[in-house]
Coordinates of C-alpha atoms in Angstrom, one line a residue:
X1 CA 14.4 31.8 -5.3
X2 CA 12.7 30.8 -2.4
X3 CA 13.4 27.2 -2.9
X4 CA 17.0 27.8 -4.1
X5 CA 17.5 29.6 -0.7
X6 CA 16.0 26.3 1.1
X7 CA 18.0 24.1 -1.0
X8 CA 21.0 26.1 -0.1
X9 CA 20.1 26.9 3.4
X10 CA 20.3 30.3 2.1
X11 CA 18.0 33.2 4.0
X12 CA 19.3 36.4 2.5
X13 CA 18.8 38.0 -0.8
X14 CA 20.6 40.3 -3.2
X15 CA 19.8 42.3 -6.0
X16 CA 21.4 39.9 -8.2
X17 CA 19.1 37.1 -7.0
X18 CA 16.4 39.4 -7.5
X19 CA 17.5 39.9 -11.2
X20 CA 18.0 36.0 -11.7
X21 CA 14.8 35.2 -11.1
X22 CA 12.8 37.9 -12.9
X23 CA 11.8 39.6 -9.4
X24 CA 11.1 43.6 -9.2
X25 CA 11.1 45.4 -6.2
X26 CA 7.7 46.4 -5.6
X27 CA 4.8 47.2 -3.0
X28 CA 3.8 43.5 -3.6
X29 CA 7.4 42.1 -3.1
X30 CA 7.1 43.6 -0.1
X31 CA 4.9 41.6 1.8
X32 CA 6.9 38.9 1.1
X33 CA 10.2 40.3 1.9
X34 CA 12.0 41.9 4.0
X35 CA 14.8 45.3 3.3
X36 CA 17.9 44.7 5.2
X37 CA 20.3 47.4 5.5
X38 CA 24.0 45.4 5.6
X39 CA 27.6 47.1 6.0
X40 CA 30.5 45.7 4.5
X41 CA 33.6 47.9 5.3
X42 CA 32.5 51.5 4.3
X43 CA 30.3 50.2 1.5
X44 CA 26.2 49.8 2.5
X45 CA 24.0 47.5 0.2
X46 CA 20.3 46.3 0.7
X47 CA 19.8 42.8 0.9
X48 CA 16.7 40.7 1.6
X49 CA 15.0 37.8 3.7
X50 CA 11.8 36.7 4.5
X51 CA 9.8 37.9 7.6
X52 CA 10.7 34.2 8.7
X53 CA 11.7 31.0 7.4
X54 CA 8.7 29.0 7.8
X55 CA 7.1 31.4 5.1
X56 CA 10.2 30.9 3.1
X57 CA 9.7 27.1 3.0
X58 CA 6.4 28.0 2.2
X59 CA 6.8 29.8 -0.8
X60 CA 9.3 27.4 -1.7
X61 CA 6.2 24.7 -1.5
X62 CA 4.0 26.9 -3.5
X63 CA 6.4 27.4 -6.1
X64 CA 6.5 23.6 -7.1
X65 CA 2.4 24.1 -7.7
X66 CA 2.9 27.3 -9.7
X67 CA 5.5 26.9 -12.0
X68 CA 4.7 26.0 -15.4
X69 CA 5.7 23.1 -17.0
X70 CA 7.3 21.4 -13.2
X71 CA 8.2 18.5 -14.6
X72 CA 9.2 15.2 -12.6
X73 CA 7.6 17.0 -9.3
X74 CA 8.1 13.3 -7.7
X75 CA 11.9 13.0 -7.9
X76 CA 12.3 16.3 -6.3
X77 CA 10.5 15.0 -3.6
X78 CA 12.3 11.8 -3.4
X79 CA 15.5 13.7 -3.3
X80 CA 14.6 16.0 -0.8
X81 CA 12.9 13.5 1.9
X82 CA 16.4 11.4 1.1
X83 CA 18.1 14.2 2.6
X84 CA 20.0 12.9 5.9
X85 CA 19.8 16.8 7.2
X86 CA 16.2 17.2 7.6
X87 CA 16.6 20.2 6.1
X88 CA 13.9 19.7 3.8
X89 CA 10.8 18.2 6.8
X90 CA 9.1 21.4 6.6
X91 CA 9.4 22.3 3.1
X92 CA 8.0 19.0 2.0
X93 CA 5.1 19.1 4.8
X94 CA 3.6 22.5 2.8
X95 CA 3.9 20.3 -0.2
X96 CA 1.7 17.9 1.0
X97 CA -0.9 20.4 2.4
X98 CA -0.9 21.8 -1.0
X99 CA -2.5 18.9 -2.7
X100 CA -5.7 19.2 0.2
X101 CA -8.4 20.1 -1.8
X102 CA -9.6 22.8 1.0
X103 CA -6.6 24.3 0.7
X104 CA -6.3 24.8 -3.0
X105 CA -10.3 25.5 -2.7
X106 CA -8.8 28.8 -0.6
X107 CA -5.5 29.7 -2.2
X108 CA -6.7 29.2 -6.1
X109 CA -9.1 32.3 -5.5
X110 CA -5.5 34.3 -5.9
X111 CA -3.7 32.0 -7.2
X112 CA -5.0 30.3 -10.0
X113 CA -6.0 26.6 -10.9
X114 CA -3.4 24.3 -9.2
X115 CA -2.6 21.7 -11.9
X116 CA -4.7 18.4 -11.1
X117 CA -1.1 16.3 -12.6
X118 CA 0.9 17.9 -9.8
X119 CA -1.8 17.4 -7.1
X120 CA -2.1 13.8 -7.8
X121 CA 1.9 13.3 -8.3
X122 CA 2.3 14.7 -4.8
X123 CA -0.6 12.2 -3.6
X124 CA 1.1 9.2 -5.2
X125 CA 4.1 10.0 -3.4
X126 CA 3.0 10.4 0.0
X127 CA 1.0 7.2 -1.0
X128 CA 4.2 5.1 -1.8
X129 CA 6.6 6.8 1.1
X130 CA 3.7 5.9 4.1
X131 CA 3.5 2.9 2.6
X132 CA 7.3 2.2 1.8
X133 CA 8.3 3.1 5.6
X134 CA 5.8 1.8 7.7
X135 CA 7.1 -1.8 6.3
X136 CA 10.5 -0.9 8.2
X137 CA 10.7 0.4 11.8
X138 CA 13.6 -1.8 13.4
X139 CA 16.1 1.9 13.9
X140 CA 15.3 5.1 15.5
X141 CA 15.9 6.6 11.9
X142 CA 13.9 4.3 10.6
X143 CA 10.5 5.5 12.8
X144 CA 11.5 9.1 12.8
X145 CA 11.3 8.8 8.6
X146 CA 8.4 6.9 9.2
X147 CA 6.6 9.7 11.9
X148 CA 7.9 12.1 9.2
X149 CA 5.7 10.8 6.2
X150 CA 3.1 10.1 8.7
X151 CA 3.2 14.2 9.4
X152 CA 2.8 14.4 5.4
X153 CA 0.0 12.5 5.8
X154 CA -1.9 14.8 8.4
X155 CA -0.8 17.6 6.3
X156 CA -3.0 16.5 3.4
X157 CA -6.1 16.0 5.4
X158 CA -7.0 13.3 3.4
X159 CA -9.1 10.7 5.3
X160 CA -9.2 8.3 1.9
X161 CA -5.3 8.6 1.8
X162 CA -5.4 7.7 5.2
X163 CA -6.9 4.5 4.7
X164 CA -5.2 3.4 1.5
X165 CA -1.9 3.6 3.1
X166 CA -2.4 2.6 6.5
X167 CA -5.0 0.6 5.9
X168 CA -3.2 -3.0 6.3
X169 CA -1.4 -1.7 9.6
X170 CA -2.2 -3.0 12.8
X171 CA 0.6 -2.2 14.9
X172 CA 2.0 1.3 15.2
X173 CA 5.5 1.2 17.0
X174 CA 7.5 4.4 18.2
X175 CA 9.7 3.1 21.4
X176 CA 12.4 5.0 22.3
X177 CA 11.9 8.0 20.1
X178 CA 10.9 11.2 21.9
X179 CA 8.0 12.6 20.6
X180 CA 6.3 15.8 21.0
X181 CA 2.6 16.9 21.5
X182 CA 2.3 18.0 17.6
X183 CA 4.1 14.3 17.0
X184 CA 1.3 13.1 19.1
X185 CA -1.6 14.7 17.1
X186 CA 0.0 13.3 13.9
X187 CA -0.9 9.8 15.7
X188 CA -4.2 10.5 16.7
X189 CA -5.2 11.8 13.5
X190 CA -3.9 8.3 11.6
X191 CA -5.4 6.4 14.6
X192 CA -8.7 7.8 14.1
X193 CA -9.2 7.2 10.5
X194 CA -8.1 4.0 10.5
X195 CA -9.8 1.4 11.9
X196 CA -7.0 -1.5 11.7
X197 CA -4.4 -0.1 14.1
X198 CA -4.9 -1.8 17.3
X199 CA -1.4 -2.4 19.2
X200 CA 0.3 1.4 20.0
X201 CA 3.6 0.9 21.4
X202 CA 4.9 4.1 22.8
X203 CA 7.0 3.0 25.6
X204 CA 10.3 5.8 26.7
X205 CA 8.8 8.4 24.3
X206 CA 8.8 11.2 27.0
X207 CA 5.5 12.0 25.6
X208 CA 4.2 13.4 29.1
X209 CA 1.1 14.9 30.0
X210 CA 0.3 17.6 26.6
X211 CA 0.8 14.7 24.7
X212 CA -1.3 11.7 26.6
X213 CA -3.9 14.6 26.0
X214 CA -3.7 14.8 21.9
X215 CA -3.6 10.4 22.1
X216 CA -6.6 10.4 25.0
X217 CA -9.7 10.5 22.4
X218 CA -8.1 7.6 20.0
X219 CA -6.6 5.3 23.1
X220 CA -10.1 3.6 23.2
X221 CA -9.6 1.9 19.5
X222 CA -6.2 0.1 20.5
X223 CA -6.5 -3.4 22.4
X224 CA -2.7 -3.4 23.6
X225 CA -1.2 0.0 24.5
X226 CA 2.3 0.2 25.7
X227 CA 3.3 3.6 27.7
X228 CA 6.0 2.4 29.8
X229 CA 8.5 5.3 30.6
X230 CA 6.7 7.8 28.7
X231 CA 6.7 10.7 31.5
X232 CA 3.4 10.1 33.0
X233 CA 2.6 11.8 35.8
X234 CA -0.9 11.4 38.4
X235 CA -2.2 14.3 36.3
X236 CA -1.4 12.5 33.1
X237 CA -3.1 9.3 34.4
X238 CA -6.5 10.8 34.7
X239 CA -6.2 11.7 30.9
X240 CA -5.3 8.4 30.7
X241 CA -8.2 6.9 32.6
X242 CA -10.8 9.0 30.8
X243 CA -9.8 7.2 27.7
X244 CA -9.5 3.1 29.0
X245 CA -13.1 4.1 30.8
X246 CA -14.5 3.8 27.6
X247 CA -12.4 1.1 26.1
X248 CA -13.5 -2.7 27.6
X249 CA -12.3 -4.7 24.7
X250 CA -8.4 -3.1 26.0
X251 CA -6.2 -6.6 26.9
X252 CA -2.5 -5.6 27.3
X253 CA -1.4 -2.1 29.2
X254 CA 2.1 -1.3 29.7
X255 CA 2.6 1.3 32.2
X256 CA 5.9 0.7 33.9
X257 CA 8.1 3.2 34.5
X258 CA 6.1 6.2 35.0
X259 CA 5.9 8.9 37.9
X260 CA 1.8 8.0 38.7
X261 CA 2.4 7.2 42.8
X262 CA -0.8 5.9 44.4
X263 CA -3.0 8.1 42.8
X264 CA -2.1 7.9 39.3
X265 CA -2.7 4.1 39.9
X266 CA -6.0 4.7 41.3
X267 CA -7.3 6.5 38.5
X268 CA -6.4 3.8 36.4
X269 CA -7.8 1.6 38.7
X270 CA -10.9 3.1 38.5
X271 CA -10.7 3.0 34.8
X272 CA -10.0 -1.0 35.3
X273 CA -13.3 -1.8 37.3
X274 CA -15.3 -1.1 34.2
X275 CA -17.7 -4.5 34.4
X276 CA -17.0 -5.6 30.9
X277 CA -13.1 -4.3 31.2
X278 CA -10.9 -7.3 29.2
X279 CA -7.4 -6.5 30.6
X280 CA -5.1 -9.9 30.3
X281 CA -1.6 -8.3 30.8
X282 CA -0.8 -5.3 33.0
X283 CA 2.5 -3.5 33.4
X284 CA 2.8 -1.3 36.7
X285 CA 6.7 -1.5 37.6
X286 CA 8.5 1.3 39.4
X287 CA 5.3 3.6 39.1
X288 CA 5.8 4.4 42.8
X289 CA 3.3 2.1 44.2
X290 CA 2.6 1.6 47.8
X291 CA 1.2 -0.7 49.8
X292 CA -2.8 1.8 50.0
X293 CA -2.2 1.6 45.6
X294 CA -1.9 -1.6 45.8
X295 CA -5.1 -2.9 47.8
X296 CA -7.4 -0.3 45.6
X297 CA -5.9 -1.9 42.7
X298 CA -6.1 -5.5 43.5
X299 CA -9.6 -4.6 44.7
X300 CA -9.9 -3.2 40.5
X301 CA -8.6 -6.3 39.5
X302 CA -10.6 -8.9 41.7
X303 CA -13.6 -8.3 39.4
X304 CA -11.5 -9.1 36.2
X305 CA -11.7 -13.0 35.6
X306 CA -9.5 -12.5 32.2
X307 CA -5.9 -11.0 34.1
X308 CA -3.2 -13.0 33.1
X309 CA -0.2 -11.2 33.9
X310 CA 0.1 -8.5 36.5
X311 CA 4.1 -6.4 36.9
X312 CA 4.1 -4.6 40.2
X313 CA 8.1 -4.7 40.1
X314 CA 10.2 -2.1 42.0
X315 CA 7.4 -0.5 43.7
X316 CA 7.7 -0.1 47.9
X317 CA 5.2 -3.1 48.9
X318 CA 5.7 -4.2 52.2
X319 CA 4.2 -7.3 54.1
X320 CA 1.1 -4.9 54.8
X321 CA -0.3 -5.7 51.1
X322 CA 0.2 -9.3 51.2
X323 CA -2.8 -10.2 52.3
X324 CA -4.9 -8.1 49.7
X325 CA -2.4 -9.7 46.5
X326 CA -3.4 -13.3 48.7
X327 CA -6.5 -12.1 47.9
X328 CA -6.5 -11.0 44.5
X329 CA -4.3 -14.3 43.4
X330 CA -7.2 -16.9 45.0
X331 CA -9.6 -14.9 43.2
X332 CA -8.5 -14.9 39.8
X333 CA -8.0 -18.8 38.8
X334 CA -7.0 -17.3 35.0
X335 CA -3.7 -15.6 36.4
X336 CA -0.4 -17.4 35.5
X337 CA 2.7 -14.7 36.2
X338 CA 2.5 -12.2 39.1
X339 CA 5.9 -10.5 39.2
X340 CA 6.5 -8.4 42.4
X341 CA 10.3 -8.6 42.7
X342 CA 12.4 -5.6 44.1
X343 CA 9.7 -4.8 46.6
X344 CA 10.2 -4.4 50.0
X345 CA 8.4 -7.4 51.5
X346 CA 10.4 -9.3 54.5
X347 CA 10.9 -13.2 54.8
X348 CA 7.2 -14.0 56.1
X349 CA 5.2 -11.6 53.7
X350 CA 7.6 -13.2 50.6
X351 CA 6.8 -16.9 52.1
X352 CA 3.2 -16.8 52.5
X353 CA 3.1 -15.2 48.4
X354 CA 5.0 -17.8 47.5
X355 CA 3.0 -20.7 49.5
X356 CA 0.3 -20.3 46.8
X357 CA 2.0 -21.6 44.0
X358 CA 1.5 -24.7 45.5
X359 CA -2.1 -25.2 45.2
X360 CA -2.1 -23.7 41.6
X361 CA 0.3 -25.8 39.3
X362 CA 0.1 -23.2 36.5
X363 CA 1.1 -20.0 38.5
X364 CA 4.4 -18.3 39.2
X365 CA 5.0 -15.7 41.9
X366 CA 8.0 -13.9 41.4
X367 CA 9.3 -12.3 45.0

């Protein structure tokens, strides 16, 4: 009934759904559900609902354990992560939570043996959708199906899963899709247990500071981490610090387009002096920057012989910082690209940062 009323997006009960599916009411119905006096012209008649729909859809999840003789288990879930609505996300998350071991451990005590074919059916499937999705990511559809099966995944708590379908992927990509801290943990947790992912592209996912914080313990494993326009604030850029303080082997940091100002920058910048720190590319446009960010960071910097590509676009430099980026350019013979346009340097400040092109062949200033 439960899953009927999911299927249906149904939440009330009658007596005659009662009587369909074999249900008495009883002291032990009761938990479960919910009396509902409802009026209909002069008439009254008791209906029913669950105290909530979350412990509808669980039910409903429990059901497909239960029931004797379920049959093809896996195209029910097919169908019902096919459905466009996402009316089915929740539903199908208690499923896979259902075939954790420590869960059954706990719920067969009332419940009864869960049968071991229906466990391993529901196993198979998360298998082959993790697997199935993460080969196509190009749409915002596609990586919202792709986070979904990813939350089936976490669900299971199943660190050998983990690795058999994630195994083989090195690059985890979510631009442009807004994520939320529980979306966040779901990451971490696949980032943890597998060793392989290294490049975590999160740019514009609003993910802010709550989330940062569920990512901060994993963001040490991945060498390029994009987090341009993700919502980052000076508070979320100590979280983020904490992290790269204890990743040297990081090379490519996309930060642009986030709210840090000078001091979110200095955090990082403190993060970025770490002696064996291997940072080649570095994205800082329109963080806010000023002129004091930018001499603490090209004083970070200066001690990092393997910077190749430094974006302080759309910040407010003036001609104040030249001489420290002078500075920082004549110190680092490995930098090729140091972009810096939209600032707010005048004629001399943009002459005397472009004048040192000339005695390096191979570098570009951009003013």
């Amino acid at each position: 009934m439960a899953f009927t009323g999911v299927a249906e997006k149904n939440i009330v009960f009658t007596d005659g759904d009662l009587i369909k599916y074999n249900l008495q009411p009883s002291q032990f119905l009761s938990g479960f559900l919910m009396e509902l006096l409802e009026r209909e012209d002069s008439a009254r008649s008791v209906v029913y609902a669950f105290p909530h729909l979350t412990i509808q859809e669980f039910v409903a999840a429990l059901a497909q354990f239960l029931t004797v003789d379920r049959g093809d288990i896996t195209t029910l879930l097919i169908e019902a992560h096919g459905n466009s609505g996402g009316r089915f996300e929740v539903f199908l998350s208690f499923v896979a939570g259902l075939s954790s071991p420590r869960t059954a451990w706990i719920l067969e005590e009332f419940l009864g043996k869960f049968p071991h074919q229906t466990i391993c059916r529901v196993i198979d499937w998360v298998k082959g959708e993790v697997k199935r999705r993460a080969r196509n990511t190009k749409s915002e559809a596609d990586k919202r199906s792709f986070l979904n099966t990813m939350h089936y995944l976490f669900e299971s708590q199943n660190p050998a899963l983990a690795q058999q379908t994630l195994g083989s992927v090195e690059t985890l990509s979510f631009s442009g899709l807004g994520l939320t801290p529980i979306d966040c943990a779901v990451l971490s947790h696949a980032i943890r247990l597998c060793d392989t992912i290294k490049h975590l592209n999160l740019g514009s996912c609003r993910i802010q500071c709550e989330g940062l914080q569920r990512l901060g313990p994993v963001l040490h494993k991945c060498q390029d981490l994009g987090l341009e326009y993700v919502g980052l604030t000076d508070s979320g850029a100590e979280d983020l610090a904490s992290a790269l303080s204890t990743k040297p082997s990081l090379t490519e940091l996309y930060l642009s387009g986030n709210k840090l100002g000078d001091s979110g920058v200095k955090l990082v910048s403190a993060a970025l002096r770490n002696p064996d720190c291997k940072i080649q590319t570095l994205e800082l446009g329109s963080v806010g920057l000023t002129d004091s960010g930018a001499e603490d960071l090209a004083s970070a910097l200066s001690t990092n012989p393997s910077l190749t590509e430094l974006n302080l676009t759309d910040n407010s430099l003036t001609d104040r910082c030249v001489p420290a980026l002078r500075r920082l350019i004549l110190t680092l013979p490995s930098l090729m690209w140091i972009m810096l346009g939209r600032n707010k340097f005048g004629p001399t400040g943009k002459k005397e940062l472009r004048s040192l092109q000339e005695p390096r062949p191979g570098l570009t200033v951009i003013v």
